[in-house]
Amino acid sequence: MAGKHSHFGNPRSSTLSLPSLTTSALLAFSLSLLAFIFFSSFRSPSCVPYGISISSPTPNPSRPPEYSFVASLERFLASAPPPRKDPPAASVSELDRAIWSREAERFYSDPYGASSSVVRVYVYDMPEKFTYDLLRLFRDTYKDTSDLTSNGSPVHRLVEQHSIDYWLWADLIAPESERLLRNVVRVHKQEDADLFYIPFFTTISFFLLEKQQCKALYREALKWVTEQPAWNRSEGRDHILPVHHPWSFKSVRRFMKKAIWLLPDMDSTGNWYKPGEVWLEKDLILPYVPNVEFCDAKCIAHSESQRNTLLFFRGRLKRNAGGKIRSKLVAELHNSEGVVIEEGSAGETGKAAAQTGMRKSIFCLSPAGDTPSSARLFDAIVSGCIPVIVSDELELPFEGILDYHKIALFVSSSDAIQPGWLVTYLKSISNKQIRKIRANLAKYSRHFRYSSPAQPFGPEDLTWRMIAGKLTNIKLHIRRAQRVVKESRSLCTCECRHPNITKSS
């Protein structure tokens, strides 16, 4: 006890021991910091693609996001990144060994799965006739709006509506200093890739080329892609093919049915997709590009007092296949109080009328078109108008992430066409519920707004989040196909699933 008392009670002893203790602590901290930096330098390559950084981005302040397809395309073509000469692809067997070697290396050197959410994409450097030439063709002709489809819609507006192939590709090949997304990175060696992106503009070629010229280009694209070693290694299972218009690439897509298709919808009638071509476990639904201006939270709040129309719809009133519900709804809702239904197309005049009508309405009717999907759904969402979805077989974009019951009402076709049922139902929705849904629309609308550069939580971002969830299953089927003898087993696949019949909310 005397020794202890002497140590703390002696001022001289206390003065001498404090600096000694501080120096030791600082020395230990410095050594710990150096050790952390040293070992982190060995771990970092295993957590990300080789030579790729996933640190927080430094956005270019001179590049505010551009949401207009035409304006973004003009800027893109004016400053298109120079082509890169990536290393030549190895043979199928050599590439397979290299890919699985890298996979194993990343797996064992990353025990905490730090890089598991990062999707590594190899973008094919296809000949310009499949890419830049088609984009230039659109740019040079888009002002000619007199060119209409058989149903009266302007061709160039339809191209813009389905331009998801442009937005994804432009973001992938942009300089890393200008990109904001960090859940997907472009790699320049095929053995580093999880997925392979096919940058072929199938919608532009379908609408802007002569029929035989288009089919010939489709065959050339098919030949080019299916000759790639990476395609033959996986039979295309890890390849991404944007075919967002249901008519595009139709003549040859049966030869690429194992690829991941980026679609506007899935049609079970057989009118657009043949049995075995599309299913949710393999493919991905992406939203249409909206045809109206974005109405943000301030705009929605401002327009609330002006929303005097109960239910609004403007579009083609007669459609084929599943869209026949439209004519039935028109007959049922004709002259109903508070309901406005107008015939119209997607041209500039139609765009202005649709935008005005949606911003003056509480609910916006979203019936099936020729396919179960309709661009009107996304126009309504970005307008702050609550969608009333009447499309029994509709599949929705990013439904593994987004809860559509927070922003839309679902009504079965059988209920919607009952005399007086729909109007009575909509009038029963309380003002409190309407305000809550509209507030959710203000939050959700950014998920449907394509831009350059692509924004966090935008549709490009959610696309890669959804694809990341498919990766393990894709790799399972690639590896399994390499050992299982074809036709050796009789298994029920995803093609055997029951068709989707959406229930009312």
C-alpha positions in Angstrom: 0.0 0.0 0.0 2.9 2.3 0.8 4.3 1.9 -2.7 0.9 2.6 -4.4 0.4 5.7 -2.2 3.9 6.9 -3.0 3.3 6.6 -6.8 0.1 8.6 -7.0 1.0 11.0 -4.2 4.3 12.2 -5.4 3.9 15.1 -7.8 7.3 14.5 -9.4 6.4 10.9 -10.1 3.1 11.9 -11.6 4.7 14.5 -13.9 7.2 12.0 -15.2 4.8 9.1 -16.0 2.2 11.1 -18.0 4.3 11.9 -21.0 5.6 8.4 -21.0 2.1 6.9 -21.1 1.0 9.3 -23.9 3.9 8.5 -26.1 3.2 4.8 -25.8 -0.4 5.2 -26.7 0.4 7.3 -29.7 3.0 4.8 -30.8 0.5 1.9 -30.5 -2.1 3.8 -32.4 0.3 4.7 -35.2 1.4 1.1 -35.6 -2.2 0.0 -35.7 -3.0 2.5 -38.4 0.0 1.5 -40.5 -1.0 -2.2 -40.1 -4.6 -1.5 -41.2 -3.4 0.4 -44.3 -0.9 -2.3 -45.1 -3.3 -5.2 -44.9 -6.1 -3.2 -46.6 -3.9 -2.7 -49.6 -3.7 -6.5 -50.0 -7.5 -6.9 -49.6 -8.8 -4.2 -52.0 -8.1 -6.0 -55.3 -10.2 -8.9 -54.1 -13.2 -6.7 -53.3 -13.5 -5.0 -56.6 -12.8 -5.8 -60.3 -9.2 -5.6 -61.2 -8.1 -2.0 -61.6 -11.7 -0.7 -60.9 -12.4 1.7 -58.0 -15.7 1.7 -56.2 -14.9 4.7 -54.0 -17.4 7.5 -53.6 -17.7 9.3 -57.0 -16.7 12.9 -57.6 -19.4 14.1 -59.9 -18.5 16.6 -62.7 -20.1 19.9 -61.6 -20.4 20.9 -65.2 -22.6 17.9 -66.0 -26.0 18.3 -64.4 -28.3 15.4 -65.1 -30.0 15.5 -68.5 -33.4 13.9 -68.6 -34.4 14.5 -72.2 -33.5 11.6 -74.6 -32.9 13.9 -77.5 -30.8 16.5 -75.6 -28.8 13.7 -73.9 -28.2 12.0 -77.3 -27.0 15.2 -78.9 -24.5 15.7 -76.1 -23.4 12.1 -76.2 -22.7 12.0 -79.9 -20.9 15.3 -79.7 -18.5 13.9 -77.1 -18.7 10.1 -77.6 -15.9 8.3 -75.7 -13.2 6.9 -78.0 -13.4 3.2 -78.7 -11.2 1.0 -76.4 -9.2 -1.8 -77.7 -9.8 -4.4 -75.0 -7.7 -7.6 -75.0 -8.8 -10.2 -77.5 -11.1 -12.9 -76.2 -9.6 -16.3 -75.4 -11.0 -19.5 -76.7 -14.2 -20.9 -75.0 -12.3 -23.3 -72.8 -9.6 -20.8 -71.9 -12.1 -18.1 -71.1 -14.1 -20.5 -68.9 -11.1 -21.4 -66.9 -10.1 -17.8 -66.5 -13.6 -16.7 -65.4 -14.0 -19.4 -62.8 -10.4 -18.8 -61.5 -11.2 -15.1 -61.0 -14.5 -16.1 -59.3 -12.8 -18.4 -56.9 -10.1 -15.8 -56.2 -12.7 -13.2 -55.3 -14.7 -15.6 -53.3 -11.9 -16.9 -51.0 -10.2 -13.5 -50.6 -13.4 -11.7 -49.7 -14.8 -13.6 -46.6 -17.2 -10.8 -45.7 -18.7 -10.5 -49.2 -17.8 -6.8 -49.5 -17.9 -6.9 -53.3 -20.9 -9.2 -53.8 -23.3 -6.3 -54.6 -21.1 -4.9 -57.4 -22.0 -6.1 -60.9 -19.1 -6.4 -63.3 -20.2 -5.8 -66.9 -18.2 -6.3 -70.1 -19.6 -4.2 -72.9 -19.1 -5.6 -76.3 -17.4 -3.3 -78.8 -19.8 -4.1 -81.7 -19.4 -2.6 -85.2 -20.8 0.9 -85.4 -23.6 -0.1 -87.7 -25.2 -1.7 -84.6 -24.6 1.2 -82.3 -23.5 4.7 -83.3 -24.8 4.6 -86.8 -28.3 3.9 -85.5 -28.1 6.6 -82.9 -27.0 9.1 -85.6 -29.9 8.0 -87.8 -32.3 8.8 -85.1 -30.6 12.2 -84.4 -30.7 13.2 -88.0 -34.4 12.2 -88.5 -36.2 12.7 -85.2 -37.7 16.1 -86.1 -39.7 14.4 -88.8 -42.8 13.6 -86.7 -45.1 13.0 -89.8 -43.9 9.4 -89.9 -46.6 7.5 -88.0 -47.1 3.9 -87.1 -50.2 2.0 -88.1 -52.0 3.1 -84.9 -51.2 6.8 -85.3 -48.3 7.2 -82.9 -45.2 9.1 -84.0 -42.4 6.7 -84.8 -39.7 8.7 -83.1 -41.7 9.1 -80.0 -42.0 5.3 -79.8 -38.2 5.1 -80.1 -37.8 7.5 -77.3 -40.4 5.7 -75.2 -38.4 2.5 -75.5 -34.9 4.0 -75.3 -33.7 2.1 -72.3 -30.9 0.6 -74.4 -29.4 4.0 -74.9 -29.6 5.1 -71.2 -28.0 1.9 -69.9 -25.2 1.8 -72.5 -24.4 5.5 -72.3 -23.9 5.2 -68.6 -21.8 2.0 -68.8 -19.3 3.5 -71.3 -19.1 6.9 -69.7 -15.8 7.9 -68.1 -15.7 6.7 -64.5 -15.2 10.3 -63.3 -18.6 11.2 -64.7 -20.5 8.2 -63.4 -22.5 8.2 -60.1 -23.5 4.5 -59.9 -21.2 2.3 -58.0 -23.2 -0.9 -57.9 -22.2 -1.6 -61.5 -18.7 -1.2 -63.1 -17.5 -1.8 -66.6 -14.6 -4.2 -66.9 -12.3 -4.4 -69.9 -11.2 -8.1 -69.6 -13.8 -10.7 -70.3 -12.5 -13.0 -67.5 -13.4 -10.2 -65.0 -17.0 -10.0 -66.1 -20.1 -11.3 -64.4 -22.3 -10.2 -67.4 -21.9 -9.2 -71.0 -23.9 -6.3 -72.4 -25.0 -6.4 -76.1 -25.2 -2.7 -77.3 -27.5 -3.2 -80.2 -30.4 -0.7 -80.7 -33.1 -3.1 -81.7 -36.0 -0.6 -81.5 -34.3 2.1 -83.6 -33.5 -0.4 -86.3 -37.0 -1.8 -86.3 -38.7 1.6 -86.8 -36.2 3.5 -88.9 -34.9 0.9 -91.4 -36.7 -0.7 -94.3 -38.2 -4.1 -93.4 -35.7 -6.2 -95.3 -32.8 -4.1 -94.3 -33.8 -4.4 -90.7 -34.1 -8.2 -90.8 -30.7 -8.4 -92.5 -29.2 -6.3 -89.7 -30.8 -8.5 -87.1 -29.2 -11.6 -88.7 -25.8 -9.9 -88.8 -26.1 -8.9 -85.1 -27.2 -12.5 -84.2 -24.2 -13.9 -86.1 -21.8 -11.5 -84.5 -22.9 -12.1 -81.0 -23.3 -15.9 -81.2 -19.8 -16.2 -82.6 -18.3 -14.7 -79.4 -16.5 -17.2 -77.1 -18.3 -15.8 -74.1 -21.6 -16.5 -75.7 -20.7 -20.0 -76.5 -19.3 -20.6 -73.1 -22.7 -19.9 -71.4 -25.1 -20.2 -74.4 -25.9 -16.6 -73.7 -27.2 -17.0 -70.1 -25.0 -14.2 -68.8 -25.6 -11.9 -71.8 -28.0 -8.9 -71.5 -30.1 -8.2 -74.6 -32.3 -5.0 -74.6 -35.5 -5.8 -76.6 -37.8 -3.2 -75.0 -40.2 -2.9 -77.8 -42.3 -6.1 -78.2 -41.9 -6.0 -82.0 -38.2 -5.5 -82.0 -35.7 -8.3 -82.9 -38.7 -10.6 -83.3 -37.4 -12.5 -86.4 -34.3 -13.9 -84.7 -34.8 -13.6 -80.9 -35.7 -17.3 -80.6 -32.0 -18.0 -81.1 -31.1 -15.9 -78.1 -33.8 -16.9 -75.7 -31.4 -18.0 -72.9 -30.1 -14.4 -72.6 -31.3 -11.9 -70.1 -33.9 -9.8 -71.9 -34.8 -6.3 -70.9 -38.5 -6.0 -71.6 -41.5 -3.7 -71.2 -43.7 -6.5 -70.1 -44.4 -10.3 -70.3 -47.2 -11.4 -72.5 -48.7 -14.8 -71.9 -51.0 -14.8 -74.9 -48.3 -15.8 -77.3 -48.9 -12.7 -79.5 -45.5 -11.1 -78.7 -43.3 -13.8 -77.1 -43.3 -17.5 -77.8 -43.5 -20.1 -75.0 -40.1 -20.5 -73.3 -38.7 -17.2 -74.5 -39.4 -15.0 -71.4 -39.9 -15.5 -67.7 -39.3 -13.4 -64.6 -36.6 -15.6 -63.2 -34.4 -14.9 -66.2 -35.6 -11.5 -67.6 -36.2 -8.0 -66.3 -39.1 -5.6 -66.7 -38.0 -2.0 -67.3 -40.3 1.1 -67.2 -41.1 3.1 -70.3 -39.6 6.5 -70.7 -42.4 8.9 -69.6 -43.9 11.1 -72.3 -44.7 14.0 -69.9 -42.7 16.5 -67.9 -41.7 15.5 -64.4 -43.9 16.9 -61.6 -41.8 17.1 -58.4 -43.0 17.3 -54.8 -43.4 21.1 -55.1 -45.3 20.7 -58.3 -47.6 18.1 -56.8 -48.4 20.2 -53.8 -49.1 23.2 -56.0 -51.4 21.2 -58.3 -53.4 19.6 -55.4 -56.1 22.3 -55.4 -56.4 22.1 -59.1 -57.2 18.3 -59.3 -60.9 18.5 -59.9 -61.3 15.6 -62.3 -62.0 12.2 -60.6 -60.6 9.9 -63.4 -58.6 10.8 -66.5 -57.4 8.9 -69.6 -56.0 10.0 -72.9 -54.7 7.6 -75.4 -55.7 5.1 -78.1 -59.2 3.8 -77.2 -59.1 0.7 -79.4 -56.3 -1.8 -79.0 -55.7 -5.4 -79.9 -55.2 -8.5 -77.8 -55.4 -7.7 -74.1 -56.0 -4.1 -74.9 -59.6 -4.8 -75.8 -60.5 -3.9 -72.2 -60.1 -0.3 -73.3 -63.2 -0.2 -75.5 -65.2 -1.9 -72.8 -64.1 0.6 -70.2 -65.0 3.5 -72.6 -68.5 2.1 -73.0 -68.9 1.7 -69.3 -67.5 5.0 -68.2 -69.1 7.1 -71.0 -70.8 10.2 -69.5 -69.9 9.2 -65.9 -69.6 12.1 -63.5 -66.0 13.4 -63.0 -64.6 11.1 -65.7 -62.6 12.4 -68.7 -61.7 9.9 -71.5 -60.1 11.3 -74.7 -58.8 9.7 -77.9 -55.2 10.8 -78.5 -51.7 9.8 -79.6 -48.2 10.5 -78.3 -47.3 13.5 -80.5 -46.5 17.0 -79.2 -50.1 18.0 -79.1 -51.1 14.8 -77.4 -48.2 15.2 -74.9 -49.4 18.6 -73.8 -53.0 17.5 -73.5 -52.1 14.4 -71.5 -49.8 16.4 -69.2 -52.5 19.0 -68.5 -55.2 16.4 -67.9 -53.1 14.3 -65.6 -52.1 17.3 -63.4 -55.8 18.2 -63.1 -56.9 14.7 -62.1 -56.9 12.7 -58.9 -56.8 9.3 -60.6 -55.4 8.2 -64.0 -56.7 5.2 -65.7 -54.0 2.7 -66.8 -55.6 -0.1 -68.8 -53.7 -2.7 -70.8 -52.6 -1.8 -74.3 -51.7 -4.2 -77.1 -49.6 -5.8 -74.4 -50.5 -5.8 -70.6 -48.3 -2.8 -70.1 -48.9 0.8 -71.0 -46.8 3.9 -71.0 -49.7 5.8 -69.4 -48.8 4.1 -66.1 -45.4 5.9 -65.9 -46.8 9.2 -67.2 -49.3 9.1 -64.4 -46.6 8.3 -61.8 -44.4 11.3 -62.7 -47.4 13.5 -62.9 -48.6 12.8 -59.3 -51.8 11.3 -60.6 -52.7 8.1 -58.8 -52.7 5.2 -61.3 -55.8 2.9 -61.5 -54.3 -0.2 -63.1 -56.8 -2.4 -65.1 -54.5 -5.0 -66.6 -54.9 -8.5 -65.1 -51.6 -9.9 -66.5 -49.3 -7.0 -65.9 -45.8 -7.4 -64.6 -44.2 -4.4 -63.1 -40.7 -3.0 -63.1 -38.5 -3.5 -60.0 -41.3 -5.2 -58.1 -38.7 -7.0 -56.0 -37.7 -3.5 -54.6 -40.8 -1.3 -54.9 -44.2 -1.7 -53.3 -46.7 -0.5 -56.0 -49.6 -0.7 -53.5 -48.2 2.5 -52.0 -48.6 4.4 -55.2 -51.4 2.7 -57.3 -54.8 1.0 -57.2 -55.3 -2.4 -58.8 -58.7 -3.2 -60.2 -59.6 -6.5 -61.9 -61.0 -6.3 -65.4 -64.2 -8.1 -64.3 -64.9 -5.5 -61.6 -63.9 -2.5 -63.7 -66.6 -3.2 -66.4 -69.4 -3.7 -64.0 -72.0 -0.9 -64.3 -71.1 2.0 -61.9 -68.5 -0.1 -60.0 -65.3 1.8 -60.8 -66.6 5.3 -60.2 -68.3 4.2 -56.9 -65.0 2.6 -55.8 -62.9 5.6 -56.6 -65.3 8.0 -54.8 -65.0 5.8 -51.7 -61.2 6.5 -51.3 -60.8 9.0 -48.5 -59.0 12.3 -48.9 -56.5 11.1 -46.3 -55.7 8.0 -48.4 -55.4 10.1 -51.5 -52.9 12.5 -49.8 -50.9 9.6 -48.5 -50.6 7.9 -51.9 -49.8 11.2 -53.6 -47.0 11.8 -51.1 -45.6 8.3 -52.0 -45.8 9.2 -55.7 -43.6 12.2 -55.0 -41.0 9.8 -53.4 -41.3 7.0 -55.9 -41.2 9.1 -59.1 -37.4 9.3 -59.3 -37.3 5.5 -59.8 -38.8 6.0 -63.2 -36.8 8.9 -64.5 -33.9 8.0 -66.8 -31.0 10.4 -66.9 -27.4 11.0 -67.9 -25.5 10.7 -65.8 -27.6 7.9 -64.3 -28.7 8.9 -60.7 -28.7 6.8 -57.6 -32.2 5.3 -57.1 -33.0 6.0 -60.8 -34.2 3.2 -63.1 -30.7 2.4 -64.3 -29.6 1.9 -60.7 -32.6 -0.3 -59.9 -32.0 -2.3 -63.0 -28.6 -3.4 -61.8 -29.8 -4.0 -58.3 -32.4 -6.4 -59.7 -29.8 -8.1 -62.0 -27.5 -8.5 -59.0 -30.1 -10.6 -57.4 -30.2 -12.9 -60.4 -26.4 -13.4 -60.7 -26.0 -16.5 -58.4 -28.8 -18.3 -60.2 -27.3 -17.4 -63.6 -23.9 -18.8 -62.7 -25.6 -21.9 -61.3 -27.3 -22.7 -64.6 -24.1 -21.9 -66.6 -22.1 -24.4 -64.5 -24.9 -27.0 -64.4 -25.3 -26.9 -68.2 -21.6 -27.7 -68.6 -22.1 -31.1 -66.9 -25.7 -32.1 -67.5 -26.4 -34.1 -70.7 -29.1 -32.3 -72.6 -32.6 -33.9 -72.4 -31.3 -36.3 -69.7 -33.8 -35.1 -67.2 -37.5 -34.2 -67.3 -37.8 -31.2 -65.1 -40.6 -28.6 -64.7 -39.0 -25.3 -65.5 -40.2 -21.7 -65.0 -42.1 -22.1 -68.2 -44.6 -24.3 -66.4 -45.6 -21.6 -63.9 -49.2 -20.5 -63.8 -49.9 -17.2 -65.6 -50.2 -14.0 -63.6 -53.7 -12.9 -62.8 -53.6 -9.7 -60.7 -56.1 -9.2 -57.9 -57.9 -6.0 -57.1 -56.4 -3.9 -54.2 
